[in-house]
Amino acid sequence: MLMKSRLGPASPDHWSEPVREILDGLQPAADSATGKGPPNILYTIAHHPALLPSFLGFTATLATRGVLERRDSELLALRTSLNCRSAFEWGHHVEYGLAAGLEPKELGAIANGPEDPSWSPRDRSLLRACDELHAHQQISDQTYDALSAELSPAQIVELTFVIGNYTMLSMVANATGVPLEERLPAMPAKGSPRDSR
């Protein structure tokens, strides 16, 4: 796992006006004391000014107009970030997952994977979908049948987009060395299918 930044944030001196408006609009008012602001990855994506607005539109659709329950989306994001060994994405989604209804003990169970006995059949199917897509870019018939019993067709389509989105973001964060903000939790050391290779 890369521990140093390779591509630092895009300098505000080089931001286009649309990028400046986007990033300034995401900056919380009077929140500098908490260290909260736009995630560091957005400052990396800002190196590609044409990509940032389109990317944010796509992710906003998943986050605000998605048909999956937020808890389901965050469970998918966390398992995907763990599978991809993305400390950056894991750190952010711990906070979001807790806000969406995941319990602290479930965060540890995510690292144990779908076979952890604490998972409901629905959660187990979601986690299996993450692992299968990560390993094979495919969902097995058994997992698909279990998902179909729990989710609508639109939710199944969205599930693949959520997993794909966080795989892509994990790749960007890992390849460019996006630093995790200090206030966010570290990723578990073990628990991904990659760890057993």
Short mmCIF file of C-alpha atoms in Angstrom, two decimals:
data_model
loop_
_atom_site.label_atom_id
_atom_site.label_comp_id
_atom_site.label_asym_id
_atom_site.label_seq_id
_atom_site.Cartn_x
_atom_site.Cartn_y
_atom_site.Cartn_z
CA MET A 1 0.00 0.00 0.00
CA LEU A 2 1.40 3.40 -1.04
CA MET A 3 2.09 5.61 1.97
CA LYS A 4 3.23 8.84 0.30
CA SER A 5 1.49 11.32 -1.93
CA ARG A 6 2.59 11.14 -5.54
CA LEU A 7 0.44 13.79 -7.12
CA GLY A 8 -0.41 16.35 -4.45
CA PRO A 9 -3.50 18.54 -4.74
CA ALA A 10 -4.01 20.73 -7.78
CA SER A 11 -2.84 24.24 -6.95
CA PRO A 12 -5.66 26.79 -6.60
CA ASP A 13 -3.60 29.01 -8.93
CA HIS A 14 -4.29 26.50 -11.71
CA TRP A 15 -7.98 25.85 -11.04
CA SER A 16 -10.41 26.77 -13.77
CA GLU A 17 -13.30 28.98 -12.73
CA PRO A 18 -15.79 26.05 -12.73
CA VAL A 19 -13.42 23.98 -10.55
CA ARG A 20 -12.96 26.92 -8.17
CA GLU A 21 -16.74 27.35 -7.87
CA ILE A 22 -17.22 23.65 -7.18
CA LEU A 23 -14.49 23.33 -4.56
CA ASP A 24 -15.32 26.65 -2.90
CA GLY A 25 -18.98 25.60 -2.79
CA LEU A 26 -18.07 22.36 -1.03
CA GLN A 27 -16.03 24.15 1.64
CA PRO A 28 -18.12 24.26 4.83
CA ALA A 29 -18.49 27.72 6.27
CA ALA A 30 -16.48 28.35 9.45
CA ASP A 31 -15.51 24.69 9.76
CA SER A 32 -11.75 25.04 9.58
CA ALA A 33 -11.38 24.22 13.29
CA THR A 34 -12.69 20.67 12.74
CA GLY A 35 -10.56 20.01 9.69
CA LYS A 36 -13.63 19.14 7.66
CA GLY A 37 -13.83 20.23 4.08
CA PRO A 38 -13.95 18.58 0.67
CA PRO A 39 -12.20 15.20 0.67
CA ASN A 40 -8.57 15.34 -0.45
CA ILE A 41 -9.36 13.19 -3.47
CA LEU A 42 -11.34 16.05 -5.03
CA TYR A 43 -8.22 18.21 -5.03
CA THR A 44 -6.44 15.41 -6.89
CA ILE A 45 -9.25 15.02 -9.43
CA ALA A 46 -9.07 18.82 -9.91
CA HIS A 47 -5.90 18.20 -11.95
CA HIS A 48 -8.42 17.21 -14.67
CA PRO A 49 -10.84 20.17 -14.72
CA ALA A 50 -13.20 18.69 -17.32
CA LEU A 51 -13.59 15.49 -15.30
CA LEU A 52 -14.39 16.93 -11.86
CA PRO A 53 -17.92 18.31 -12.56
CA SER A 54 -19.01 15.18 -14.44
CA PHE A 55 -17.61 12.91 -11.76
CA LEU A 56 -19.37 14.85 -8.99
CA GLY A 57 -22.65 14.70 -10.92
CA PHE A 58 -22.34 10.93 -11.21
CA THR A 59 -21.51 10.38 -7.54
CA ALA A 60 -24.19 12.83 -6.42
CA THR A 61 -26.76 10.79 -8.34
CA LEU A 62 -25.68 7.63 -6.51
CA ALA A 63 -25.67 9.42 -3.14
CA THR A 64 -28.82 11.53 -3.37
CA ARG A 65 -31.05 9.79 -5.90
CA GLY A 66 -29.99 6.22 -5.41
CA VAL A 67 -32.52 3.46 -4.88
CA LEU A 68 -30.40 1.41 -2.48
CA GLU A 69 -30.73 2.10 1.22
CA ARG A 70 -27.85 4.31 2.41
CA ARG A 71 -26.73 1.59 4.82
CA ASP A 72 -26.48 -0.87 1.92
CA SER A 73 -24.47 1.60 -0.17
CA GLU A 74 -22.07 2.26 2.69
CA LEU A 75 -21.65 -1.46 3.38
CA LEU A 76 -20.73 -1.89 -0.30
CA ALA A 77 -18.36 1.10 -0.22
CA LEU A 78 -16.57 -0.15 2.89
CA ARG A 79 -16.10 -3.73 1.67
CA THR A 80 -14.96 -2.46 -1.73
CA SER A 81 -12.44 -0.07 -0.19
CA LEU A 82 -11.14 -2.91 1.99
CA ASN A 83 -10.89 -5.26 -1.00
CA CYS A 84 -8.95 -2.56 -2.90
CA ARG A 85 -6.83 -1.76 0.19
CA SER A 86 -7.77 1.92 -0.06
CA ALA A 87 -7.09 3.53 3.31
CA PHE A 88 -8.46 6.79 1.93
CA GLU A 89 -11.87 5.40 0.93
CA TRP A 90 -12.13 3.25 4.07
CA GLY A 91 -11.43 6.22 6.34
CA HIS A 92 -14.13 8.34 4.74
CA HIS A 93 -16.75 5.63 4.61
CA VAL A 94 -16.42 4.61 8.25
CA GLU A 95 -17.85 8.02 9.11
CA TYR A 96 -20.54 7.83 6.40
CA GLY A 97 -21.41 4.23 7.28
CA LEU A 98 -21.98 5.00 10.94
CA ALA A 99 -24.18 7.94 9.93
CA ALA A 100 -26.14 5.61 7.62
CA GLY A 101 -26.89 3.13 10.41
CA LEU A 102 -23.99 0.67 10.46
CA GLU A 103 -23.01 -0.29 14.00
CA PRO A 104 -19.40 -0.01 15.22
CA LYS A 105 -19.22 -3.80 15.69
CA GLU A 106 -20.28 -4.25 12.05
CA LEU A 107 -17.19 -2.35 10.91
CA GLY A 108 -15.05 -5.18 12.31
CA ALA A 109 -17.32 -7.75 10.72
CA ILE A 110 -16.81 -6.10 7.31
CA ALA A 111 -13.14 -7.06 7.57
CA ASN A 112 -14.21 -10.67 8.28
CA GLY A 113 -16.25 -10.75 5.08
CA PRO A 114 -19.54 -12.37 4.18
CA GLU A 115 -18.92 -15.49 6.26
CA ASP A 116 -19.02 -13.58 9.55
CA PRO A 117 -21.98 -15.10 11.44
CA SER A 118 -23.32 -11.71 12.48
CA TRP A 119 -24.53 -10.79 8.97
CA SER A 120 -28.13 -11.08 7.86
CA PRO A 121 -28.74 -13.00 4.61
CA ARG A 122 -29.19 -9.66 2.80
CA ASP A 123 -25.92 -8.22 4.10
CA ARG A 124 -24.11 -11.47 3.34
CA SER A 125 -25.32 -11.30 -0.27
CA LEU A 126 -24.20 -7.68 -0.62
CA LEU A 127 -20.74 -8.54 0.72
CA ARG A 128 -20.47 -11.58 -1.55
CA ALA A 129 -21.33 -9.39 -4.53
CA CYS A 130 -18.46 -7.07 -3.56
CA ASP A 131 -16.01 -9.93 -3.26
CA GLU A 132 -17.11 -11.67 -6.46
CA LEU A 133 -17.04 -8.50 -8.55
CA HIS A 134 -13.62 -7.66 -7.12
CA ALA A 135 -12.19 -11.11 -7.86
CA HIS A 136 -13.97 -12.00 -11.12
CA GLN A 137 -15.83 -8.89 -12.39
CA GLN A 138 -18.90 -11.15 -12.24
CA ILE A 139 -21.59 -12.19 -9.75
CA SER A 140 -22.23 -15.93 -9.36
CA ASP A 141 -25.69 -17.34 -10.03
CA GLN A 142 -26.07 -18.24 -6.36
CA THR A 143 -25.29 -14.69 -5.19
CA TYR A 144 -27.41 -13.15 -7.95
CA ASP A 145 -30.39 -15.30 -6.95
CA ALA A 146 -29.97 -14.23 -3.31
CA LEU A 147 -29.74 -10.57 -4.34
CA SER A 148 -32.81 -10.90 -6.58
CA ALA A 149 -34.82 -12.14 -3.61
CA GLU A 150 -33.95 -8.95 -1.69
CA LEU A 151 -33.45 -6.20 -4.28
CA SER A 152 -35.33 -4.70 -7.21
CA PRO A 153 -33.77 -4.73 -10.69
CA ALA A 154 -32.88 -1.03 -10.29
CA GLN A 155 -31.16 -1.78 -6.98
CA ILE A 156 -29.12 -4.57 -8.56
CA VAL A 157 -27.98 -2.23 -11.34
CA GLU A 158 -27.11 0.43 -8.76
CA LEU A 159 -25.20 -2.10 -6.65
CA THR A 160 -22.82 -2.71 -9.55
CA PHE A 161 -22.38 1.04 -10.07
CA VAL A 162 -21.66 1.62 -6.38
CA ILE A 163 -19.05 -1.15 -6.28
CA GLY A 164 -17.55 0.05 -9.56
CA ASN A 165 -17.47 3.66 -8.36
CA TYR A 166 -15.60 2.83 -5.16
CA THR A 167 -13.25 0.49 -7.02
CA MET A 168 -12.42 3.38 -9.37
CA LEU A 169 -11.99 5.88 -6.52
CA SER A 170 -9.82 3.40 -4.64
CA MET A 171 -7.62 3.06 -7.72
CA VAL A 172 -7.29 6.83 -8.06
CA ALA A 173 -6.49 7.24 -4.35
CA ASN A 174 -4.02 4.35 -4.31
CA ALA A 175 -2.27 5.21 -7.60
CA THR A 176 -1.81 8.91 -6.83
CA GLY A 177 -1.24 8.56 -3.09
CA VAL A 178 -4.15 10.69 -1.91
CA PRO A 179 -3.50 11.26 1.81
CA LEU A 180 -6.16 10.34 4.34
CA GLU A 181 -7.19 13.29 6.48
CA GLU A 182 -5.72 12.91 9.98
CA ARG A 183 -9.10 12.98 11.72
CA LEU A 184 -10.28 9.82 9.95
CA PRO A 185 -9.77 6.19 11.09
CA ALA A 186 -7.19 3.84 9.63
CA MET A 187 -8.12 0.77 7.65
CA PRO A 188 -7.98 -2.69 9.29
CA ALA A 189 -4.75 -4.54 8.56
CA LYS A 190 -6.47 -7.73 7.39
CA GLY A 191 -9.76 -8.98 6.05
CA SER A 192 -9.64 -8.60 2.29
CA PRO A 193 -9.51 -11.48 -0.19
CA ARG A 194 -6.21 -9.94 -1.36
CA ASP A 195 -4.72 -10.57 2.07
CA SER A 196 -4.99 -14.33 1.64
CA ARG A 197 -3.04 -14.41 -1.65
#
